[in-house]
Short mmCIF file of C-alpha atoms in Angstrom, two decimals:
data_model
loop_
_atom_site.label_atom_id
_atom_site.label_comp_id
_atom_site.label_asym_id
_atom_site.label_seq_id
_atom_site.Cartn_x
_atom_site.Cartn_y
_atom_site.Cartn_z
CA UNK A 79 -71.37 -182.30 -50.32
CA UNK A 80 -67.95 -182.91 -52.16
CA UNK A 81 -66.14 -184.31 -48.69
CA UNK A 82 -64.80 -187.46 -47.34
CA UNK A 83 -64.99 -187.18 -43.69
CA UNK A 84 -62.93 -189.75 -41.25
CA UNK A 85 -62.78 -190.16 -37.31
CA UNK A 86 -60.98 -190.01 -35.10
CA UNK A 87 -58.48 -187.64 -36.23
CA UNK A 88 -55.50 -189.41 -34.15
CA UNK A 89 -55.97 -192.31 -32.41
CA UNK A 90 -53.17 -194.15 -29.80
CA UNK A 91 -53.98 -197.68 -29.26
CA UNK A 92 -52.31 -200.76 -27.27
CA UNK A 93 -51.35 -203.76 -28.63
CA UNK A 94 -54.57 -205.48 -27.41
CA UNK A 95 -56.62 -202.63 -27.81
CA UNK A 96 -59.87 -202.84 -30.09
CA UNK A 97 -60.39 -200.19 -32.02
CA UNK A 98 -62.49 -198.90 -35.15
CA UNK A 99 -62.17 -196.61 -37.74
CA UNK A 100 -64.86 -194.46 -39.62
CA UNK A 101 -65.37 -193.40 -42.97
CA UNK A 102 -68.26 -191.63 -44.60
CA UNK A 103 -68.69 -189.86 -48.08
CA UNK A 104 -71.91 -188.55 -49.49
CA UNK A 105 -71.08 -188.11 -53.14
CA UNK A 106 -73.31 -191.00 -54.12
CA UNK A 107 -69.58 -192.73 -54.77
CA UNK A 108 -70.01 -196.61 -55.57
CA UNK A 109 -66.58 -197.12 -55.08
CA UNK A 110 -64.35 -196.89 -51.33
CA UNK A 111 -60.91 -197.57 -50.47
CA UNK A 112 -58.99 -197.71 -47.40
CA UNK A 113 -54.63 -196.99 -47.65
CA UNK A 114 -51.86 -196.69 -45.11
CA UNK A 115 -49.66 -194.31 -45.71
CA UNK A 116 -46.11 -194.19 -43.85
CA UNK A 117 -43.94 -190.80 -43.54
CA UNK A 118 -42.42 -189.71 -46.50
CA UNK A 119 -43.99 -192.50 -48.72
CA UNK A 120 -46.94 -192.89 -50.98
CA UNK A 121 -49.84 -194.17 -49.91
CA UNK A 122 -50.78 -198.43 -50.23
CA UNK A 123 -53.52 -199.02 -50.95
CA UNK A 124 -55.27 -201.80 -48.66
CA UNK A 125 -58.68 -202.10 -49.79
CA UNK A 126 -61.37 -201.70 -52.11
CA UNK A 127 -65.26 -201.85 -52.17
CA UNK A 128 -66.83 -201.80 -55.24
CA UNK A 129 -71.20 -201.56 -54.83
CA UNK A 130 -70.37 -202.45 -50.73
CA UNK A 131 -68.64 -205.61 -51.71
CA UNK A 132 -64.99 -206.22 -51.25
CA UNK A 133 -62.88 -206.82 -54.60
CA UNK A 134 -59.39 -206.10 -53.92
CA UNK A 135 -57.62 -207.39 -50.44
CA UNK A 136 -53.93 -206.17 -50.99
CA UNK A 137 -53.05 -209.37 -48.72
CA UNK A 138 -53.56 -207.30 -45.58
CA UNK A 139 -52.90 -209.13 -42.27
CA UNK A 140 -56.22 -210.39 -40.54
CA UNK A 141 -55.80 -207.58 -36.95
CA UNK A 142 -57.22 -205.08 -40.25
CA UNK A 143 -60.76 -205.91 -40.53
CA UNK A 144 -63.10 -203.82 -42.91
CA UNK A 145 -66.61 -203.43 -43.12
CA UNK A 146 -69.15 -201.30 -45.52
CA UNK A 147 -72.48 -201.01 -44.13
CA UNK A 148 -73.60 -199.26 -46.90
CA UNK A 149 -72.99 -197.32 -49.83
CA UNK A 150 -71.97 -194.12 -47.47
CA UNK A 151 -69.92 -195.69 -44.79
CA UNK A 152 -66.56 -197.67 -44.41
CA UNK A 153 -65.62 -198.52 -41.71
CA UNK A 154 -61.91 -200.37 -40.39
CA UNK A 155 -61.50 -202.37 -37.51
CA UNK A 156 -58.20 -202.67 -35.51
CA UNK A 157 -57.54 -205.38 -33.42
CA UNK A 158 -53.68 -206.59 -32.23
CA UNK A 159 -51.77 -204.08 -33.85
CA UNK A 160 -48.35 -203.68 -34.01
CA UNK A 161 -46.01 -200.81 -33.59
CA UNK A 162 -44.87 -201.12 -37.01
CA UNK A 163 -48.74 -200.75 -37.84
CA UNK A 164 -48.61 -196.91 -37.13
CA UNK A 165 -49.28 -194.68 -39.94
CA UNK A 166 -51.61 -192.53 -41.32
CA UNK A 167 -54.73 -194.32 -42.91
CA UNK A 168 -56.19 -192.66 -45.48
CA UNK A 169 -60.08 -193.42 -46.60
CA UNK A 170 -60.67 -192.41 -50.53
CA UNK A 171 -63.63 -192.45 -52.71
CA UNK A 172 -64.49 -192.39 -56.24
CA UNK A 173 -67.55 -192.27 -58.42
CA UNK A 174 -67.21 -196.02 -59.79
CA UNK A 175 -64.09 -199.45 -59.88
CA UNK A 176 -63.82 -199.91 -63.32
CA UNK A 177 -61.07 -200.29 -65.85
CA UNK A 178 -62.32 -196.82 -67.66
CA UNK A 179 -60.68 -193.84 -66.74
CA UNK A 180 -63.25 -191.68 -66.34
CA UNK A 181 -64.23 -193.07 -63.04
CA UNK A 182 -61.07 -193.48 -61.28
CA UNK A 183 -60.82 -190.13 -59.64
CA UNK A 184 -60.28 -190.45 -56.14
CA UNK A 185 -60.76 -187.93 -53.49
CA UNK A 186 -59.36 -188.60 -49.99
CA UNK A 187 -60.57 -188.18 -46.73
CA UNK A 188 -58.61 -186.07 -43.90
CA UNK A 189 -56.84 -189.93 -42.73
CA UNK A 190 -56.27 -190.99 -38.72
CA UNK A 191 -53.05 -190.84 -37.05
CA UNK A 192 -52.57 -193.83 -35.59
CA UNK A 193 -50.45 -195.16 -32.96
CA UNK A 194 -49.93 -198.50 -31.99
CA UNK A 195 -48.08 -198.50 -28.54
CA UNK B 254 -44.64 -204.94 -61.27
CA UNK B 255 -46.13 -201.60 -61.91
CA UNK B 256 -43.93 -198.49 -61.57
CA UNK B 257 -44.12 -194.92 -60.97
CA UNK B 258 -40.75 -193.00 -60.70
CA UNK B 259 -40.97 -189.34 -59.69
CA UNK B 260 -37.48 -187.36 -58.48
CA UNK B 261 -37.85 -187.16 -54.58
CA UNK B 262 -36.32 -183.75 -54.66
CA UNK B 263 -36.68 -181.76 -52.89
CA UNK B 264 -37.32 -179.42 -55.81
CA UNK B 265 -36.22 -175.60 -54.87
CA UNK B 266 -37.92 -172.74 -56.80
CA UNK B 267 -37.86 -168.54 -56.06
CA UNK B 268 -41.48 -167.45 -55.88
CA UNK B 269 -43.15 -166.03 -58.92
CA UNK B 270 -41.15 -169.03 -61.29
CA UNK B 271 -42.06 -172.32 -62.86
CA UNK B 272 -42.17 -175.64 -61.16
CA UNK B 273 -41.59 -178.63 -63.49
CA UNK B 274 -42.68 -181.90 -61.91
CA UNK B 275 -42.49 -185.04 -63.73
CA UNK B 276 -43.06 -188.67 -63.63
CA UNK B 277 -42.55 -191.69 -65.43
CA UNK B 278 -44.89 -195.31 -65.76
CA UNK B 279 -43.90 -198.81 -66.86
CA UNK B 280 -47.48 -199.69 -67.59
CA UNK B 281 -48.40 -199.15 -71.77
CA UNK B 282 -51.62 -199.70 -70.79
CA UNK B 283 -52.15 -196.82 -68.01
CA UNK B 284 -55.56 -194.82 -69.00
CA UNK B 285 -55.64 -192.12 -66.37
CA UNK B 286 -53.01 -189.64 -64.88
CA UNK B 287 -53.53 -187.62 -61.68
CA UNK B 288 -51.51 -185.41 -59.93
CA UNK B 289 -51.98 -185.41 -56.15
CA UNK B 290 -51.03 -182.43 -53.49
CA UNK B 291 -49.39 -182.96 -50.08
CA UNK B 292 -49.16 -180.76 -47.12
CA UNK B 293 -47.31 -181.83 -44.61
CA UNK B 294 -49.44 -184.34 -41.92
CA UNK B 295 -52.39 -183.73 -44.06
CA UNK B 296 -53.84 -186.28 -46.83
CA UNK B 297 -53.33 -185.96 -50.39
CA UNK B 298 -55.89 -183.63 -52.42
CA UNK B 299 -56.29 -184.03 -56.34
CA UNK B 300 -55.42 -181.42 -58.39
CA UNK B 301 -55.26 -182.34 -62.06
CA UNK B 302 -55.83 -185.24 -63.92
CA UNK B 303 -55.33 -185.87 -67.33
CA UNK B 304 -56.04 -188.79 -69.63
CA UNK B 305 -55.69 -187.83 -73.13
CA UNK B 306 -52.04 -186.85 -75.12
CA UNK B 307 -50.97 -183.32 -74.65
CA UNK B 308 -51.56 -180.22 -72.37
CA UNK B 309 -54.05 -179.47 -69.99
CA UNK B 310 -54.50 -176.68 -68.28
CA UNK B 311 -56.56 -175.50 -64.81
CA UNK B 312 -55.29 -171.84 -63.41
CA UNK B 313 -51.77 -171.96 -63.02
CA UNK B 314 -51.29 -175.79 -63.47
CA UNK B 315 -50.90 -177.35 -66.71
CA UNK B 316 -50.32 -181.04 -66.58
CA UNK B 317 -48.49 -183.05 -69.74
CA UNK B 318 -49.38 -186.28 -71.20
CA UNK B 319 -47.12 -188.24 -73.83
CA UNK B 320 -48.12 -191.64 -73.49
CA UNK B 321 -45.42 -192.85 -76.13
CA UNK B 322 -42.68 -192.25 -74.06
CA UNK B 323 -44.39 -193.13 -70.84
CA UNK B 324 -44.30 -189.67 -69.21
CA UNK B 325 -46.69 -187.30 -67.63
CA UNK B 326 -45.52 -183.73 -66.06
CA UNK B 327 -46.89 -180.94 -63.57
CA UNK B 328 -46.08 -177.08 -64.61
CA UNK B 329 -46.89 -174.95 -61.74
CA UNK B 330 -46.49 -171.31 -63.00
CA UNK B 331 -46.17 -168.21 -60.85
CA UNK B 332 -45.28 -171.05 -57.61
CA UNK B 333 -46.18 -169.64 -54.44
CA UNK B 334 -44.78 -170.16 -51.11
CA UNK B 335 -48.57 -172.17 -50.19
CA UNK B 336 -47.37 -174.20 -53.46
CA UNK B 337 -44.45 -175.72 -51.12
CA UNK B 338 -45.97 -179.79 -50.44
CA UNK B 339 -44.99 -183.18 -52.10
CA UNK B 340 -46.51 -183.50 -55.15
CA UNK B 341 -47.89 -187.65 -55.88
CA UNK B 342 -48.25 -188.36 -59.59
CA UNK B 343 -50.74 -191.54 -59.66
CA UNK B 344 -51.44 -193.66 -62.57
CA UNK B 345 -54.04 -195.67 -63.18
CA UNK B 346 -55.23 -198.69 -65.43
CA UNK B 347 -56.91 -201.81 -64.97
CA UNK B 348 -58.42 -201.69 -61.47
CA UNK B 349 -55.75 -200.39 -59.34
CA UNK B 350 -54.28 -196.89 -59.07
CA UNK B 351 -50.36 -196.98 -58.77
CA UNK B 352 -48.45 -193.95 -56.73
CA UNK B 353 -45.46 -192.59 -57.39
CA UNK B 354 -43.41 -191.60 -53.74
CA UNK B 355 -43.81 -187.67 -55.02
CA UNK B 356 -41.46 -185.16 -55.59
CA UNK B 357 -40.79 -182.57 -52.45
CA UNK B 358 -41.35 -178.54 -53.38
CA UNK B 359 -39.78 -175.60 -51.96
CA UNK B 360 -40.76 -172.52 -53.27
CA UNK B 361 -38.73 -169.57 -51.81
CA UNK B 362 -40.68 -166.43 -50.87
#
């Protein structure tokens, strides 16, 4: 299985909506990342989990909330969103988060459309 | 700061040509060089990668490394209409990957 999968596919949410986003890869990849990626720009990345622990917060407001409950599954959790928070979000995984090259390949999931109303 | 500069384009080629897509870093110490495809609405799907100097080449792609002048290319040969996307050159070193904003292609049937 060479495939990140992600659900929903689109997703329209109110401001005071809860929501949650799903990611799952079964590569036996130690390393996930979740990005937002806005129309005709590249993507930014938001986080990473390295082994299921969190190393890198790009200083992402608190309404994005993310979880790994494992080494297969990433999940993000939406809660208050703004309009400006629509995008697509993109879930990416690679075999290891390290400073060697070798292991920074990253292969991206389908993403959700999301729409904050 | 971190840079990677690619020409927005869009980039306009007849079918059965070569597309040249390039990039530059800021970063001396960038170890790893991918080039990312596009579609439209769709997420971005890796096609080469390259980490040592010179050519490398995968079916009609060749990617180019010259780290001394900071500059990594994409030759697409014999582009295809289904080659038309944005093409992301991403850089990485140290723990983060950097993206360039990619570089539109038209090819022209």
């Amino acid at each position: 299985d060479t495939e990140v999968t992600q659900t929903p596919k689109h997703l329209v949410m109110g401001m005071t909506n809860k929501k949650s986003l799903k990611c799952e890869q079964h590569m036996g990849h130690r390393a996930m990342y979740w990005y937002k990626q806005k129309a005709k720009k590249p993507p930014e990345l938001m986080f990473v989990y390295s082994y299921e622990k969190l190393s890198i917060n790009e200083s992402v407001p608190s309404r994005f909330s993310p979880e790994c409950p494992n080494s297969s599954l990433l999940n993000l959790h939406l809660h208050a969103l703004q309009p400006e928070d629509s995008a697509l979000y993109l879930c990416a995984s690679s075999q290891e988060w390290t400073s060697l090259s070798s292991y920074n390949e990253q292969f991206f999931g389908p993403g959700t459309r999301l729409t904050v109303l | 700061q971190k840079e990677v500069e690619q020409n927005s384009g869009p980039l306009s080629v007849p079918e059965g040509a070569i597309a040249s897509l390039n990039c530059t870093y800021s970063d001396r110490g960038s170890q790893s060089f991918f080039w990312y495809r596009q579609y439209s609405g769709k997420s971005p799907e890796l096609i080469m990668f390259i980490y040592s100097n010179g050519d490398k080449e995968d079916g009609r792609f060749t990617a180019q490394l010259n780290k001394a002048s900071q500059y990594v290319s994409l030759l697409i040969r014999d582009s295809q209409p289904s080659d038309s996307a944005t093409y992301l050159c991403a850089v990485g070193g140290g723990f983060k990957t950097i993206f360039g904003a990619g570089t539109r292609l038209f090819v022209k049937a």
